[in-house]
mmCIF file of C-alpha atoms and ligand atoms in Angstrom:
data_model
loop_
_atom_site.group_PDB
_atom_site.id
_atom_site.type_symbol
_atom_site.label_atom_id
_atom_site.label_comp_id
_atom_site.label_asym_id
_atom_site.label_seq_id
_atom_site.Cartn_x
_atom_site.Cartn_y
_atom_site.Cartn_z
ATOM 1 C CA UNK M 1 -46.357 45.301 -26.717
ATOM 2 C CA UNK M 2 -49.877 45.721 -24.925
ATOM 3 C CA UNK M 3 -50.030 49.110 -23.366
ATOM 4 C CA UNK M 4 -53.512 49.594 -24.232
ATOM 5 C CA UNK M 5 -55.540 50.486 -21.097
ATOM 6 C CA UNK M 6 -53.485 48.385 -19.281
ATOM 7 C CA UNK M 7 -52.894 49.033 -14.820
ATOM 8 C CA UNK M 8 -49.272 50.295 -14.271
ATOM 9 C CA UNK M 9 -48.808 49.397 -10.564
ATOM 10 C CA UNK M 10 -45.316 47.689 -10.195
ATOM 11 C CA UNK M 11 -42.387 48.211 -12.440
ATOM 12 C CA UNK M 12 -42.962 44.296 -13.118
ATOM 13 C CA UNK M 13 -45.939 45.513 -15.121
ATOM 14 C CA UNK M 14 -43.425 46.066 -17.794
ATOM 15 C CA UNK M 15 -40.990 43.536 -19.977
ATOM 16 C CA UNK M 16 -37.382 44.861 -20.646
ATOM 17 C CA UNK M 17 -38.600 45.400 -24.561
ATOM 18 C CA UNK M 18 -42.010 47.003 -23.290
ATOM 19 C CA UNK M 19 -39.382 49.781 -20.699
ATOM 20 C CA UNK M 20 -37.459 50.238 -23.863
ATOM 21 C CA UNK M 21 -39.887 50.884 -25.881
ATOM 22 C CA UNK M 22 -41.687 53.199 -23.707
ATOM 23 C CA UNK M 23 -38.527 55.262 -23.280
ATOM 24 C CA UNK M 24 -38.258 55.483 -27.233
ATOM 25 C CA UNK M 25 -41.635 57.053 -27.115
ATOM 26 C CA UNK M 26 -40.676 59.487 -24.076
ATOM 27 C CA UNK M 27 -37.501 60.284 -26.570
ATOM 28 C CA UNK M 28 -40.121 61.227 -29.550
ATOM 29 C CA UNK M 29 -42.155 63.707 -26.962
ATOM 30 C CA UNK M 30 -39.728 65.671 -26.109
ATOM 31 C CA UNK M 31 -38.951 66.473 -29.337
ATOM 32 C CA UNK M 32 -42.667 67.068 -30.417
ATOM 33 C CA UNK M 33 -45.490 66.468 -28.817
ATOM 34 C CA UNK M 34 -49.080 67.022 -30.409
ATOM 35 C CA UNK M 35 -50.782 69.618 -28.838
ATOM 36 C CA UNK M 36 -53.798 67.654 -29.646
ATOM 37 C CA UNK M 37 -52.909 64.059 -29.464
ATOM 38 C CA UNK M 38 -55.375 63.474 -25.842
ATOM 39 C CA UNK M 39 -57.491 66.292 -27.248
ATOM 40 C CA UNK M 40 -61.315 65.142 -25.505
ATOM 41 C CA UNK M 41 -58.967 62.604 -22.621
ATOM 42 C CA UNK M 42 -59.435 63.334 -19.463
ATOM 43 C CA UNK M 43 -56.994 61.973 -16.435
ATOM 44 C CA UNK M 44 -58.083 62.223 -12.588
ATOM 45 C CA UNK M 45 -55.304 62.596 -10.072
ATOM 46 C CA UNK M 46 -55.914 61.403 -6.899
ATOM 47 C CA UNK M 47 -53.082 62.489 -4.460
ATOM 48 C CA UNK M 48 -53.803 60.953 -0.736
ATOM 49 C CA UNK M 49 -50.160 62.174 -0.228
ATOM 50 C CA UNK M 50 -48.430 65.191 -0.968
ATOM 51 C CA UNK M 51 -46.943 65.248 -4.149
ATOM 52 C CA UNK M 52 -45.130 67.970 -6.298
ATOM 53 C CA UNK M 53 -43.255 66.380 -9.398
ATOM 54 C CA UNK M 54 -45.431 63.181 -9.541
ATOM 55 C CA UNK M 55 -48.680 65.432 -9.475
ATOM 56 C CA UNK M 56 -47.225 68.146 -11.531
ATOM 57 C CA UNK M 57 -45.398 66.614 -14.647
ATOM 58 C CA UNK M 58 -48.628 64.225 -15.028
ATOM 59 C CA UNK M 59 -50.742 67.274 -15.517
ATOM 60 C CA UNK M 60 -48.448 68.868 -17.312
ATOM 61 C CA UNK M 61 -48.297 66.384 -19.880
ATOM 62 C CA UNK M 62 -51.455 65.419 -19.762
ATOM 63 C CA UNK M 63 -52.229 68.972 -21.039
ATOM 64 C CA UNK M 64 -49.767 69.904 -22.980
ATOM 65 C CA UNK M 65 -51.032 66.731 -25.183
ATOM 66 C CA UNK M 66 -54.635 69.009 -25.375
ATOM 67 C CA UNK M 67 -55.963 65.969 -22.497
ATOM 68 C CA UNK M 68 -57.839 67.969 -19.366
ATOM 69 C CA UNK M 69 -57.295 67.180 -15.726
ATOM 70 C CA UNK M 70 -59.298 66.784 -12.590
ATOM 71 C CA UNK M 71 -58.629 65.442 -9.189
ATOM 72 C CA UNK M 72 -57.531 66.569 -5.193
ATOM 73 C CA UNK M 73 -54.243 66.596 -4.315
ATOM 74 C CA UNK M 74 -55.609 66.173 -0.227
ATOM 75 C CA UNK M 75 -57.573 63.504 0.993
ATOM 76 C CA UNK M 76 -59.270 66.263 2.904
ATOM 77 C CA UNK M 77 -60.696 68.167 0.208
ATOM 78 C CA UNK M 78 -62.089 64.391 -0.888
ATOM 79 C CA UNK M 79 -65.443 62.740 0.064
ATOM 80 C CA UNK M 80 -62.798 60.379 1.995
ATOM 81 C CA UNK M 81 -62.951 63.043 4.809
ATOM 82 C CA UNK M 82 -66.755 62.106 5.071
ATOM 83 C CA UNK M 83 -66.272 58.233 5.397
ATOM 84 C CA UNK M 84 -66.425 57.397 2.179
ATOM 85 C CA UNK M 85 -64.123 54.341 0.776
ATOM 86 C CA UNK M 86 -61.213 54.232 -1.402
ATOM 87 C CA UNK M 87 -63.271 51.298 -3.666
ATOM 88 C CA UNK M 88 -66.364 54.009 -3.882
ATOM 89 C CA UNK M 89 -63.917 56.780 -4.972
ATOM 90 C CA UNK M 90 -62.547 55.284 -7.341
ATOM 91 C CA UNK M 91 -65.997 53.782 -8.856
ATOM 92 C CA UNK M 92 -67.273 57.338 -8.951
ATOM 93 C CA UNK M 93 -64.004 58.675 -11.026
ATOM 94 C CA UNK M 94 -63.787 55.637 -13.671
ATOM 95 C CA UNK M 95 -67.096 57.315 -14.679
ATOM 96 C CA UNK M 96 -65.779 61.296 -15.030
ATOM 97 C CA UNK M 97 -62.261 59.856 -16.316
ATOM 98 C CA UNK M 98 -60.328 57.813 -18.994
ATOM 99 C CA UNK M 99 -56.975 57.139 -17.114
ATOM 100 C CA UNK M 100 -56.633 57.530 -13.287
ATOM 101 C CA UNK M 101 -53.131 58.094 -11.421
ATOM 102 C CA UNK M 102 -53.138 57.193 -7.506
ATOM 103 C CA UNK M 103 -50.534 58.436 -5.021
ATOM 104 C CA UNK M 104 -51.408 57.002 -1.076
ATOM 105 C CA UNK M 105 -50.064 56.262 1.745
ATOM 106 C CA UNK M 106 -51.243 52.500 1.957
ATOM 107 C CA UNK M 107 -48.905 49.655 0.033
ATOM 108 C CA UNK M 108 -51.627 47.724 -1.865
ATOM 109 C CA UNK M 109 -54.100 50.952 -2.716
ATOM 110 C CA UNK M 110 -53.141 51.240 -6.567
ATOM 111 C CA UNK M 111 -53.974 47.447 -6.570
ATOM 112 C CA UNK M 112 -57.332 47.943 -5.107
ATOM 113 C CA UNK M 113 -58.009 50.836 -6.818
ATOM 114 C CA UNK M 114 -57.183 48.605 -10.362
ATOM 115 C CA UNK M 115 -59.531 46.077 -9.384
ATOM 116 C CA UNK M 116 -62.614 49.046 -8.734
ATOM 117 C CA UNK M 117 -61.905 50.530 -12.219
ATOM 118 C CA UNK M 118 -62.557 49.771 -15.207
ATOM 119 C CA UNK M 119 -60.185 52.562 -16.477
ATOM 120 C CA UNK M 120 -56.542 52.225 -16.780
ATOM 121 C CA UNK M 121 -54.890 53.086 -13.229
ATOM 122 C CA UNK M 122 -51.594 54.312 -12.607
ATOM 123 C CA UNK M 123 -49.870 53.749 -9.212
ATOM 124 C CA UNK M 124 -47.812 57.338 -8.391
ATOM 125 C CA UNK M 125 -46.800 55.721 -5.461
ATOM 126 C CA UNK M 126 -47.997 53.345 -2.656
ATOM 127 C CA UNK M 127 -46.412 53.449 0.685
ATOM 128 C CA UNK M 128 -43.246 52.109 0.941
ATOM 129 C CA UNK M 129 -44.093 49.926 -1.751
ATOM 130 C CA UNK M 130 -43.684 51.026 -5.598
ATOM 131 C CA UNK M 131 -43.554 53.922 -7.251
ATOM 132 C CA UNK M 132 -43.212 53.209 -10.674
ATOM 133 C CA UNK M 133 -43.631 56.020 -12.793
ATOM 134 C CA UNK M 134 -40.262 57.380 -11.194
ATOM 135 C CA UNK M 135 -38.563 54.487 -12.088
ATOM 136 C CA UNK M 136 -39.430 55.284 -15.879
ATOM 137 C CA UNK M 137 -38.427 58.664 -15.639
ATOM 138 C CA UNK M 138 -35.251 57.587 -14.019
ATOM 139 C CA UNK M 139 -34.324 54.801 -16.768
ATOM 140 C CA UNK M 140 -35.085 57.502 -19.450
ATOM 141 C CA UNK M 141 -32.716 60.198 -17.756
ATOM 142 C CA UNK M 142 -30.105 57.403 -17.093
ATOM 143 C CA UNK M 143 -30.278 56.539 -20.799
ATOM 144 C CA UNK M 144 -30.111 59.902 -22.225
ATOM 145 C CA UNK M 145 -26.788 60.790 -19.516
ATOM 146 C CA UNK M 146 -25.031 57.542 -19.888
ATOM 147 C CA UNK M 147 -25.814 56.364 -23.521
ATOM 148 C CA UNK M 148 -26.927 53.189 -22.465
ATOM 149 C CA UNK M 149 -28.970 50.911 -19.322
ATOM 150 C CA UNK M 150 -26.429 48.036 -19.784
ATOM 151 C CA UNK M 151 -23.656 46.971 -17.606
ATOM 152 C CA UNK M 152 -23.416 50.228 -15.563
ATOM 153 C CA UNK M 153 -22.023 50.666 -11.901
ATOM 154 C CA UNK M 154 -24.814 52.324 -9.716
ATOM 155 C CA UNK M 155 -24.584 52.870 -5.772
ATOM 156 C CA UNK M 156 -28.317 53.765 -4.300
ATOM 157 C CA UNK M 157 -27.679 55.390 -0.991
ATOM 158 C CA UNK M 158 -29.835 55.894 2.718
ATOM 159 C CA UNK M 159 -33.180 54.988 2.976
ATOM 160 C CA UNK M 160 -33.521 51.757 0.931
ATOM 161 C CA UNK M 161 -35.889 49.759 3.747
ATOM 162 C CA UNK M 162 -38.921 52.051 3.382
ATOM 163 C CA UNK M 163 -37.769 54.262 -0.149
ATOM 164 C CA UNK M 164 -40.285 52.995 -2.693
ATOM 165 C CA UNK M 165 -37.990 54.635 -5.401
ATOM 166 C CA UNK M 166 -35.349 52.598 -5.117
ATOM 167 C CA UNK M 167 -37.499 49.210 -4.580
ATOM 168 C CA UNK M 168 -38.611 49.499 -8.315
ATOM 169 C CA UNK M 169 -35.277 50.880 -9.902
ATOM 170 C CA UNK M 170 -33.715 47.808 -8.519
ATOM 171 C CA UNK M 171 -36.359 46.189 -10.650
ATOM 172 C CA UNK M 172 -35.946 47.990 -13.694
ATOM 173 C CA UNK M 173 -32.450 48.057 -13.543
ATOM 174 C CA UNK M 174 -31.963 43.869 -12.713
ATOM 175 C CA UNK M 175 -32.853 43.912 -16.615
ATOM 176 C CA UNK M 176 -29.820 45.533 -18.001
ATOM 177 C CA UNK M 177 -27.280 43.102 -15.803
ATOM 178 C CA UNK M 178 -25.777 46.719 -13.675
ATOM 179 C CA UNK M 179 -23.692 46.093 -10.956
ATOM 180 C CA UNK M 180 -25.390 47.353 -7.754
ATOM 181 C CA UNK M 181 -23.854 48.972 -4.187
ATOM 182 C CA UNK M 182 -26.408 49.325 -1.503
ATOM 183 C CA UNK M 183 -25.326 51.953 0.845
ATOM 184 C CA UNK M 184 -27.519 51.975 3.990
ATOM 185 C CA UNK M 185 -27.124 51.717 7.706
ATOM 186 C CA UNK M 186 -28.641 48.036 8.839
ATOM 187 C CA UNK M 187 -31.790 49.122 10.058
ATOM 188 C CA UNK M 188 -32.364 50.500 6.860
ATOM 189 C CA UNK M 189 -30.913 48.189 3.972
ATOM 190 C CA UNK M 190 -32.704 46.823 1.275
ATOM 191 C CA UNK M 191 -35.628 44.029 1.881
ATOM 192 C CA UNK M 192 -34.603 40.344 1.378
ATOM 193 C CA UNK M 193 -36.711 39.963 -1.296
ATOM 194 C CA UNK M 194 -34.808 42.682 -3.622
ATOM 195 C CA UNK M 195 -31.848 40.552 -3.055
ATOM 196 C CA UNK M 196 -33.192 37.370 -3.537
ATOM 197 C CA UNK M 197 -34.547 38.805 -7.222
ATOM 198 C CA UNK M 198 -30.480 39.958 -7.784
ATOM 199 C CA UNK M 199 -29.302 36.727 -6.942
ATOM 200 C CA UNK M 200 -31.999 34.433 -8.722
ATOM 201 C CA UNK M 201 -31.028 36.582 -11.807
ATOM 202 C CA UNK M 202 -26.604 36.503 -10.750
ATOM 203 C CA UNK M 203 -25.985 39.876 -10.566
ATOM 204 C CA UNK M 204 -23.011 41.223 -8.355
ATOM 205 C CA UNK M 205 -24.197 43.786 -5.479
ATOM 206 C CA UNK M 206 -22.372 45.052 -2.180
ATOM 207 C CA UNK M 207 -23.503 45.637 0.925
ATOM 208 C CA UNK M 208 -21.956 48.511 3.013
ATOM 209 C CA UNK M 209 -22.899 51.589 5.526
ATOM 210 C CA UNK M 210 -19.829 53.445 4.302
ATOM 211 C CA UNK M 211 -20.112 56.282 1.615
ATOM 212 C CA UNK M 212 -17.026 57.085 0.853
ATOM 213 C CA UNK M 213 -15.178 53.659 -0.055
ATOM 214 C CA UNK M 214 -17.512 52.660 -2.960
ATOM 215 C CA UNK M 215 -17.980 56.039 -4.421
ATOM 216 C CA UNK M 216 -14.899 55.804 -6.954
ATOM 217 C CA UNK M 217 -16.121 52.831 -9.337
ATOM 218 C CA UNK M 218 -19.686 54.719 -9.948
ATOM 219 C CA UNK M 219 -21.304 55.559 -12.655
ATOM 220 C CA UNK M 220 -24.392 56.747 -10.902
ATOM 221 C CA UNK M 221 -24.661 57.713 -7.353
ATOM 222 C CA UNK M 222 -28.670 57.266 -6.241
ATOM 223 C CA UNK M 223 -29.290 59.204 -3.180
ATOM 224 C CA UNK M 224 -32.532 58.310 -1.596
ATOM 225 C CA UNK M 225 -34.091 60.462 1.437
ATOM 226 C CA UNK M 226 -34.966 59.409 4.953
ATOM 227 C CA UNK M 227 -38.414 58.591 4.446
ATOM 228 C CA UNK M 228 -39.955 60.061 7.746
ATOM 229 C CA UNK M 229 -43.793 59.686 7.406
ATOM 230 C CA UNK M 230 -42.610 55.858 7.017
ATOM 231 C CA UNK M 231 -40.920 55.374 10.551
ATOM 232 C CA UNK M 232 -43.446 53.343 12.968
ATOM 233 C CA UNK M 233 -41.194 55.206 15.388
ATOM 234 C CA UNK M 234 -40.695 58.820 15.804
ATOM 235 C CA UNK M 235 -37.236 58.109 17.845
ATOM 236 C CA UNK M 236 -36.306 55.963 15.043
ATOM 237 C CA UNK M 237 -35.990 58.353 12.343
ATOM 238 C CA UNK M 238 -34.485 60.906 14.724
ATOM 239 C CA UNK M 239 -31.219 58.141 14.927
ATOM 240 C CA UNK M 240 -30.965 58.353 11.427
ATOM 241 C CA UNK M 241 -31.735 61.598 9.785
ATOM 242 C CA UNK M 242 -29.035 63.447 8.347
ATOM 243 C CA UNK M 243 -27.352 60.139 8.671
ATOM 244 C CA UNK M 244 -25.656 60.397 5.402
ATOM 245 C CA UNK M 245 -24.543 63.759 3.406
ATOM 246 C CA UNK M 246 -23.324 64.123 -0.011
ATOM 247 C CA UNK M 247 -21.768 66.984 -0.765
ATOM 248 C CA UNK M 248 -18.620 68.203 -2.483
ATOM 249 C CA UNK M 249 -16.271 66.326 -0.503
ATOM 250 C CA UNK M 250 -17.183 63.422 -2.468
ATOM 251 C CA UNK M 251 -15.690 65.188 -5.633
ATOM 252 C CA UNK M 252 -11.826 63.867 -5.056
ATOM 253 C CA UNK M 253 -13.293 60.587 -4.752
ATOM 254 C CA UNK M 254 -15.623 60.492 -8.028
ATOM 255 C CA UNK M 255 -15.346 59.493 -11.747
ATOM 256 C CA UNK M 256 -15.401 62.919 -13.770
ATOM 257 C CA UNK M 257 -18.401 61.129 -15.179
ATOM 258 C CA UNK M 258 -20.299 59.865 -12.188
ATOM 259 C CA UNK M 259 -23.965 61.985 -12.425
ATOM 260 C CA UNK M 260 -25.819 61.958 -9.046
ATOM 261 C CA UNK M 261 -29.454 61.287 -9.071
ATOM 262 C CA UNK M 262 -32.486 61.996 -6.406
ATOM 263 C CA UNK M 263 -35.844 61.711 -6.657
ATOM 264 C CA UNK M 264 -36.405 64.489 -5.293
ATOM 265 C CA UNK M 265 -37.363 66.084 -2.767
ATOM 266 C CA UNK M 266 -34.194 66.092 -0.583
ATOM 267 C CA UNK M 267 -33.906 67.395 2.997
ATOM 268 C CA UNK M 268 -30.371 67.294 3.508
ATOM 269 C CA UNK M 269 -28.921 64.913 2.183
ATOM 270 C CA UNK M 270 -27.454 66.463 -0.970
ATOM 271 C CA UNK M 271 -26.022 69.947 0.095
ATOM 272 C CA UNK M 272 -26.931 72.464 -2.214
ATOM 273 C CA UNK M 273 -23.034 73.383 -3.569
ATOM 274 C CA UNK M 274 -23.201 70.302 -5.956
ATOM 275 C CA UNK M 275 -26.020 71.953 -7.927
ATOM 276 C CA UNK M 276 -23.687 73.689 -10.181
ATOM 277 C CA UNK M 277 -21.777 70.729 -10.756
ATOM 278 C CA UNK M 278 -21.684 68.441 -13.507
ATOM 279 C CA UNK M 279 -22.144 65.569 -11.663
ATOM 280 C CA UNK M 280 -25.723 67.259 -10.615
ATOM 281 C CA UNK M 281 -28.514 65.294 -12.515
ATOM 282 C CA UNK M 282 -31.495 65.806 -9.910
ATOM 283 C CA UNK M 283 -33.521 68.680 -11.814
ATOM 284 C CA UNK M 284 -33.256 67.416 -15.335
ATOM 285 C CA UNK M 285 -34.425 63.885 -14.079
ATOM 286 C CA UNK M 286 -37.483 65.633 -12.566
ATOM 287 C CA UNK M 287 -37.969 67.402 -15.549
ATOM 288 C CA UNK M 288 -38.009 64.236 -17.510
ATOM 289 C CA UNK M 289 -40.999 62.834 -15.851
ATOM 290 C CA UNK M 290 -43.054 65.301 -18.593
ATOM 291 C CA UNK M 291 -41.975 63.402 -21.807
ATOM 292 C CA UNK M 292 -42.257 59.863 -20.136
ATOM 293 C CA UNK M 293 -45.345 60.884 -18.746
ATOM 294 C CA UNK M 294 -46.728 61.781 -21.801
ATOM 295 C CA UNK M 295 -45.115 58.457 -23.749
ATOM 296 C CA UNK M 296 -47.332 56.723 -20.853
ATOM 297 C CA UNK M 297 -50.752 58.485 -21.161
ATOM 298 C CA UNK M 298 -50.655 58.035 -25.308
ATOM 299 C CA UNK M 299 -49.686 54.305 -24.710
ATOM 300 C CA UNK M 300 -52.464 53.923 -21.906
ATOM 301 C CA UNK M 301 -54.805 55.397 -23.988
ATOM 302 C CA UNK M 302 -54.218 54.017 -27.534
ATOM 303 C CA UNK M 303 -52.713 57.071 -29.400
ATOM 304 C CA UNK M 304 -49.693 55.365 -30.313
ATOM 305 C CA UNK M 305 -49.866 53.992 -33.910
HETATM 306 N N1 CP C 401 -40.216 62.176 -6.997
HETATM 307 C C1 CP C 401 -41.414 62.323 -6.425
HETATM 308 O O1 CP C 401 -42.215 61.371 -6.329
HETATM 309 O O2 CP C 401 -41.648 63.586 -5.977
HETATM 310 P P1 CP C 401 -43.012 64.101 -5.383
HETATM 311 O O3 CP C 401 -43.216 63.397 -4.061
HETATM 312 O O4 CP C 401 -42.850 65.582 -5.224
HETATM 313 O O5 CP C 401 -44.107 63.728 -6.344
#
């Protein structure tokens, strides 16, 4: 396994043996995590995008494993607001920081921001693109609610064009041979290049705009959110927000089992009511991103024996 200082900025980054090895680590930090394990570390977090779990559970574990954090979480209160490059940002933080994690609006940024530092760099998201970190948290919380990655039924529903989320658990998840159901309208289904990947590697997907008829054979329902800030077109999005709407008319047509995941955050595309349900997975899979976080800073920066 090399983890050591290594860039994380496409779930392909990782081997199938590497993701389950990382989410045996994630499994030993939340049970105990040493308060002084990244003790003298210190991880910059540049946010170019707005950011709440991504920004949050990597500070959080970066100090509850003693590490310290700097960073913006606006590329207004940045030099960038005076002219000043992404390449010359990121040269000045490899020399205040041991690990940097990127979030912007540009697919390609974490790439070029890799090849400026000398540092490890993690991509927290770039454009439409990847979004990796998510993806880990996500295996990890499917793991831990479904025993297992292998074999499983999972639907990934609305915005699967321009959702980075779901372009790197497709990834991930091609690994353990699960049975996909992409549930888009046209305009917004899944790249070609995600299904060429599925069918270079055999496994089964569907293709539909209707909810309702795949829901019963799930084991995990993905809901994704209209990604807005991603529509060239204004009018665009306006045809399909609020296209789609889980909520608990779903539940007659379910497996007692079937846990719905989101990234996170949702607009209104899961209605609040399922909350309370079983089926509700959303908050402990954000709250995950702490312990796989933390299994990814200790691996990045050779605490692992
Ligand atoms: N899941 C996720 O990336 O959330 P944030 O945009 O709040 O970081």
């Amino acid at each position: 396994m090399k983890f050591s200082h290594k860039d994380i900025i496409s779930i392909n980054d990782f081997s199938k043996e590497e993701l389950l090895y990382l989410l045996q680590i994630a499994r030993r930090m939340e049970k105990k995590a040493s308060p002084t394990l990244l003790k003298g570390k210190v991880m910059a977090s540049l946010f170019f995008e707005p950011s709440t779990r991504t920004r949050l559970s990597f500070a959080t574990a970066m100090e509850r494993l003693g590490g310290e954090v700097i960073g913006f979480s606006t590329a207004d209160s940045s030099s960038i607001k005076k002219g000043e490059t992404l390449w010359d940002t990121v040269k000045m933080t490899e020399r205040y920081a041991d690990v940097i994690i990127i979030r912007h609006p540009l697919e390609g940024s974490a790439r070029l921001a890799a090849e400026a530092s000398s540092k490890p760099v993690v991509n927290a998201g770039d454009g439409a693109n990847q979004h990796p970190t998510q993806t880990l948290l996500d295996l990890y919380t499917i793991q831990k609610a479904k025993g297992t990655l292998e074999g499983l039924k999972v639907g990934i529903l609305g915005d699967l064009k321009y959702g980075r989320v779901p372009h790197s658990l497709i990834i991930a998840l091609s690994h353990f041979n699960c049975e996909f159901t992409f549930i888009a309208p046209d305009a917004l289904q899944l790249p070609r290049s995600y299904l060429d990947l599925l069918n270079r590697k055999r496994l089964k997907y569907r293709i539909t705009q209707q909810m309702m008829d795949p829901l019963s054979g799930l084991d995990i329902l993905y809901v994704t959110r209209i990604q807005k800030e991603r529509f060239p077109d204004p009018l665009e999005y306006e045809r399909y927000k609020g296209v789609y709407r889980v909520d608990r008319k779903i539940l007659p047509h379910i497996k007692k089992d079937m846990r719905i995941m989101h990234a996170l955050p949702r607009v209104d595309e899961i209605d609040p009511s399922l909350d309370s349900t079983e089926h509700a997975l959303y908050f402990e899979q954000a709250a995950n991103g702490v312990p796989v976080r933390q299994a990814l800073l200790a691996l990045l920066l050779d605490k692992m024996k």
